[in-house]
mmCIF file of C-alpha atoms in Angstrom:
data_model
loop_
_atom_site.group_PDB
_atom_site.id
_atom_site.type_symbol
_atom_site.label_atom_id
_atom_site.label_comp_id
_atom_site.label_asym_id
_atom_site.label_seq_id
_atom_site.Cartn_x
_atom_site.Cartn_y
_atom_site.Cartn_z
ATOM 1 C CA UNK A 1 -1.582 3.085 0.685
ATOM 2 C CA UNK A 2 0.271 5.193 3.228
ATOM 3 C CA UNK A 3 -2.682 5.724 5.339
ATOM 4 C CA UNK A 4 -3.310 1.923 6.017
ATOM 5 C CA UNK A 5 -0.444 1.089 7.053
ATOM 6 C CA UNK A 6 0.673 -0.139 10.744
ATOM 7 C CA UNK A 7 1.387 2.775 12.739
ATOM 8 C CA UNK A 8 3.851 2.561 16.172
ATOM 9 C CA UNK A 9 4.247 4.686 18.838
ATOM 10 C CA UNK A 10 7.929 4.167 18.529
ATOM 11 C CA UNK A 11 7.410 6.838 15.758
ATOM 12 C CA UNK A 12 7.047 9.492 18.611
ATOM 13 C CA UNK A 13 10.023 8.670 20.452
ATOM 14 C CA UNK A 14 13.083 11.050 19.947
ATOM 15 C CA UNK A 15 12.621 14.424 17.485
ATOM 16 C CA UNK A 16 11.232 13.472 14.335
ATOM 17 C CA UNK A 17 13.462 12.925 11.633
ATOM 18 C CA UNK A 18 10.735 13.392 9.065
ATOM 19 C CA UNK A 19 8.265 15.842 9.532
ATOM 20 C CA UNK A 20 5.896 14.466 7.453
ATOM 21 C CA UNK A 21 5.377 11.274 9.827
ATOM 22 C CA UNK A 22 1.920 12.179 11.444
ATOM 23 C CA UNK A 23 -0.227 10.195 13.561
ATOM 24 C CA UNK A 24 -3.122 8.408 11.660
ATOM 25 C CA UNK A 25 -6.337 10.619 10.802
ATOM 26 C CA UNK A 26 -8.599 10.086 13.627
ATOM 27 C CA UNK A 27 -11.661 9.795 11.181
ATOM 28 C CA UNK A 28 -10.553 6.938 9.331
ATOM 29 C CA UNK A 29 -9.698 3.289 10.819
ATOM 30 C CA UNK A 30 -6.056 2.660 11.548
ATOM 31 C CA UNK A 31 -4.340 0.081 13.328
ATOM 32 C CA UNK A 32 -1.606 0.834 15.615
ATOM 33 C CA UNK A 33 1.045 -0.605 18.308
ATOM 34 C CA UNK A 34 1.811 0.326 21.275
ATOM 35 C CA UNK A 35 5.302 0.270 21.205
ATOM 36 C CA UNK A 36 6.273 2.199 25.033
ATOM 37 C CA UNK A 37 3.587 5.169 23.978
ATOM 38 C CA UNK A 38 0.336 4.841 24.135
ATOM 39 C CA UNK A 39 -1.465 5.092 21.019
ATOM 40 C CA UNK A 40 -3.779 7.541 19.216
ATOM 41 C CA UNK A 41 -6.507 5.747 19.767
ATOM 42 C CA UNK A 42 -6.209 6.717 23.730
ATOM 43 C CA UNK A 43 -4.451 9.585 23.889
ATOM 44 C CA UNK A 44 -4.300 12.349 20.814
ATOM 45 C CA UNK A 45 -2.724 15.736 20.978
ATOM 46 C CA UNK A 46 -4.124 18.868 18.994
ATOM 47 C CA UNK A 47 -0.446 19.468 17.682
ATOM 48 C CA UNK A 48 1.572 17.103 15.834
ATOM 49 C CA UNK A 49 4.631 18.623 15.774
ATOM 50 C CA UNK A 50 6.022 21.167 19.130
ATOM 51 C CA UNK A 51 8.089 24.080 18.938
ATOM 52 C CA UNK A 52 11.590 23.374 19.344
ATOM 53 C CA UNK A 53 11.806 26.142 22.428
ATOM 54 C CA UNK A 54 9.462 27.886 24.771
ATOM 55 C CA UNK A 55 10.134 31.946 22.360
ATOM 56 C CA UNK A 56 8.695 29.509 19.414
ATOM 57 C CA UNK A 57 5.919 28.373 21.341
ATOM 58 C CA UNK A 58 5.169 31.939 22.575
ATOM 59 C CA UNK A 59 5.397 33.279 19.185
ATOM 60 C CA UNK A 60 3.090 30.431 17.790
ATOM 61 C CA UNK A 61 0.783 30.810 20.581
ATOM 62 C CA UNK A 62 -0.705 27.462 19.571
ATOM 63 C CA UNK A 63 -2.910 26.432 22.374
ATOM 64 C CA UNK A 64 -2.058 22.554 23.096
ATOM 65 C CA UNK A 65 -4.492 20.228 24.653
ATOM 66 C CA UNK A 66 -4.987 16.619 24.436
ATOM 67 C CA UNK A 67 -8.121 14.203 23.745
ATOM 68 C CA UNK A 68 -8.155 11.177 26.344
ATOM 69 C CA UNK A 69 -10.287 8.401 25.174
ATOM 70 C CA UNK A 70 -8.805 5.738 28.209
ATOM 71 C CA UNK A 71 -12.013 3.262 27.353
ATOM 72 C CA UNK A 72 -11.281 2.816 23.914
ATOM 73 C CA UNK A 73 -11.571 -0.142 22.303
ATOM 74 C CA UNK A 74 -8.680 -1.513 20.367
ATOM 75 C CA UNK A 75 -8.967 -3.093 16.705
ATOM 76 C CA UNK A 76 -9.460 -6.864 16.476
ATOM 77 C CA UNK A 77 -5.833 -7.510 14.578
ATOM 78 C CA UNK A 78 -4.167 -5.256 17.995
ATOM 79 C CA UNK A 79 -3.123 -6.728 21.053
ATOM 80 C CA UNK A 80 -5.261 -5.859 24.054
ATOM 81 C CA UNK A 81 -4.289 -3.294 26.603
ATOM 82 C CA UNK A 82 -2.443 -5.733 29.023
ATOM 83 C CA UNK A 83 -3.500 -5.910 32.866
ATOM 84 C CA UNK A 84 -1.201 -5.497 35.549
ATOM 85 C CA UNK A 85 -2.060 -7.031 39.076
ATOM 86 C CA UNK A 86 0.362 -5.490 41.624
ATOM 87 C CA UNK A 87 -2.294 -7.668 43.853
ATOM 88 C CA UNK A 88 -2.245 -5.885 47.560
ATOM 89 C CA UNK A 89 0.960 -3.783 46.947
ATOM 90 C CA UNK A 90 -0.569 -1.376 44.632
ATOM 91 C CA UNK A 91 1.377 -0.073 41.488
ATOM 92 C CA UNK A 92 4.539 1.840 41.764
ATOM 93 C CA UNK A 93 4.486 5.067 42.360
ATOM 94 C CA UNK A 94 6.553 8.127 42.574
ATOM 95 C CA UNK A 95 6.728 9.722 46.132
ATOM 96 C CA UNK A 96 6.762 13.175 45.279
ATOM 97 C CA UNK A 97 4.294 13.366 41.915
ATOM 98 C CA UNK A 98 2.752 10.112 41.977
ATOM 99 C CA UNK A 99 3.409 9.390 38.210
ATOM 100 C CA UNK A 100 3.112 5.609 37.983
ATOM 101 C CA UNK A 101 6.298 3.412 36.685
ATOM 102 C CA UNK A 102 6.202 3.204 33.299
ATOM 103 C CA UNK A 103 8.927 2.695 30.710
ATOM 104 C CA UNK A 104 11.100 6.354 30.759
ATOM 105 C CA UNK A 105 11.898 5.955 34.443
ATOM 106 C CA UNK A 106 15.474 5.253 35.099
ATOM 107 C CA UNK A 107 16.806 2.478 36.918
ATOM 108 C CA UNK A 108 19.719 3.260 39.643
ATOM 109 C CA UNK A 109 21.770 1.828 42.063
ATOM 110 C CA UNK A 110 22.073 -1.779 40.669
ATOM 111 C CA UNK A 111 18.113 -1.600 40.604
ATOM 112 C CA UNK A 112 17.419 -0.348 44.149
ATOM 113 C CA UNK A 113 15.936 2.910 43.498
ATOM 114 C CA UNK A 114 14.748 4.493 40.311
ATOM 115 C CA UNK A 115 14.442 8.190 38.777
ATOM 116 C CA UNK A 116 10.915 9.748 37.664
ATOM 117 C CA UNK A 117 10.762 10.994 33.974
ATOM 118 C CA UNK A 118 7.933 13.444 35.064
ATOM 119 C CA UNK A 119 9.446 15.352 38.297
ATOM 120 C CA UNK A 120 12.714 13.861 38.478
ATOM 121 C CA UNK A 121 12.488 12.573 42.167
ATOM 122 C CA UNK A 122 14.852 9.221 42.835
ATOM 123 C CA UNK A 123 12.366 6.923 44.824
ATOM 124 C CA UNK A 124 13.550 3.742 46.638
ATOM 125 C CA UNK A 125 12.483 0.581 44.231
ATOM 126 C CA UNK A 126 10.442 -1.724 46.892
ATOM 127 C CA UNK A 127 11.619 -4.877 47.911
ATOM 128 C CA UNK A 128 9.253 -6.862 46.079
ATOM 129 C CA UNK A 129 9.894 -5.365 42.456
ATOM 130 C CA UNK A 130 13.485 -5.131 42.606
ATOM 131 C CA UNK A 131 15.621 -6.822 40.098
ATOM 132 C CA UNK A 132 18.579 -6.785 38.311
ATOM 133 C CA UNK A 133 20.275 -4.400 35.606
ATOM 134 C CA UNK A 134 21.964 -4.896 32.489
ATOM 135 C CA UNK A 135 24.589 -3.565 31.712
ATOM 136 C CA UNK A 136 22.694 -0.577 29.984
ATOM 137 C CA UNK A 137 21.188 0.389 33.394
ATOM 138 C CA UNK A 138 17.564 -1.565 31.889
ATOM 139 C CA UNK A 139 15.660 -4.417 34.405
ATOM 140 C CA UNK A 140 16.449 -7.599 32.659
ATOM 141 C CA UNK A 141 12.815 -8.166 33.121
ATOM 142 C CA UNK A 142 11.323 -5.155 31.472
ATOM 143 C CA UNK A 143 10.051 -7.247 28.430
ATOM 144 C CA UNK A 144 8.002 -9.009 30.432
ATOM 145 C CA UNK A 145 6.582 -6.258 32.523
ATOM 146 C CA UNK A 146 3.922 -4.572 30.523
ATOM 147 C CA UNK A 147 4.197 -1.122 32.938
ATOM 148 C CA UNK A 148 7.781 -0.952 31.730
ATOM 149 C CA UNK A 149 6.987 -1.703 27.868
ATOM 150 C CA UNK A 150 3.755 -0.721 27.129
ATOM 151 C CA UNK A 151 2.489 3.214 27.108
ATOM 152 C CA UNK A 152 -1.470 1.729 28.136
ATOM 153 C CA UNK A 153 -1.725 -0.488 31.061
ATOM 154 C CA UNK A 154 -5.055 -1.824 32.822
ATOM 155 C CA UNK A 155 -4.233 -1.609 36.233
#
């Protein structure tokens, strides 16, 4: 049926064109990919669908919070949470809110500094992790970078 079916985070990316695509029931086993967001099975909010503007979300006054389950275990048919080893370097980090790189920051200046999705402060990309754009503004090696294509991370 519906409900066993694969479920990706690339469902939440952009508005929803159907609202009837929901995350999978928490109570019942699932298997899902991380797909650049992390999963429900480490992060779940208590609304599936947000109002379109702040006067709907007044109106509403649906109180939103999240359940954060960082230690859970995955499935045995889904990849593992990948590690990252930034070894002595530490991860990247925004300056200003310390959000962690991850794969909505934008990439500027041919790759030598890059804007944060959560405060919108352009940091300087080290020396060290710097590398090339394509022609869409993307690293060429973001495939192969799980804290640029994966929404968990073991760091």
């Amino acid at each position: 049926g519906i409900a066993d079916a694969p479920w990706s985070s690339s469902l939440l990316l952009g508005p929803a064109s159907d609202p009837k695509i929901l995350p999978p029931v928490a109570s019942k086993p699932f298997t899902a990919t991380d797909s650049g967001n992390a999963t429900p099975r480490f992060i779940r909010p208590t609304l599936h669908h947000f109002p379109a503007s702040k006067d709907v979300a007044a109106s509403a006054a649906q109180p939103l919070g999240v359940i954060v389950s960082p230690m859970a275990k995955p499935e045995e048919v889904e990849d593992a949470v990948p590690r990252v080893d930034f070894s002595q370097n530490g991860p990247i980090r925004c300056t200003r809110c310390k959000g962690y790189v991850n794969p909505f920051v934008s990439w500027l200046s041919k790759g030598d500094s890059w804007g944060c999705n959560l405060c919108g402060m352009v940091n300087a990309t080290p020396d060290y992790y710097r590398c090339p754009l394509n022609g869409s503004n993307e690293r060429v090696d973001a495939a192969s970078r799980p804290e640029l294509s994966y929404g968990s991370v073991d760091l």
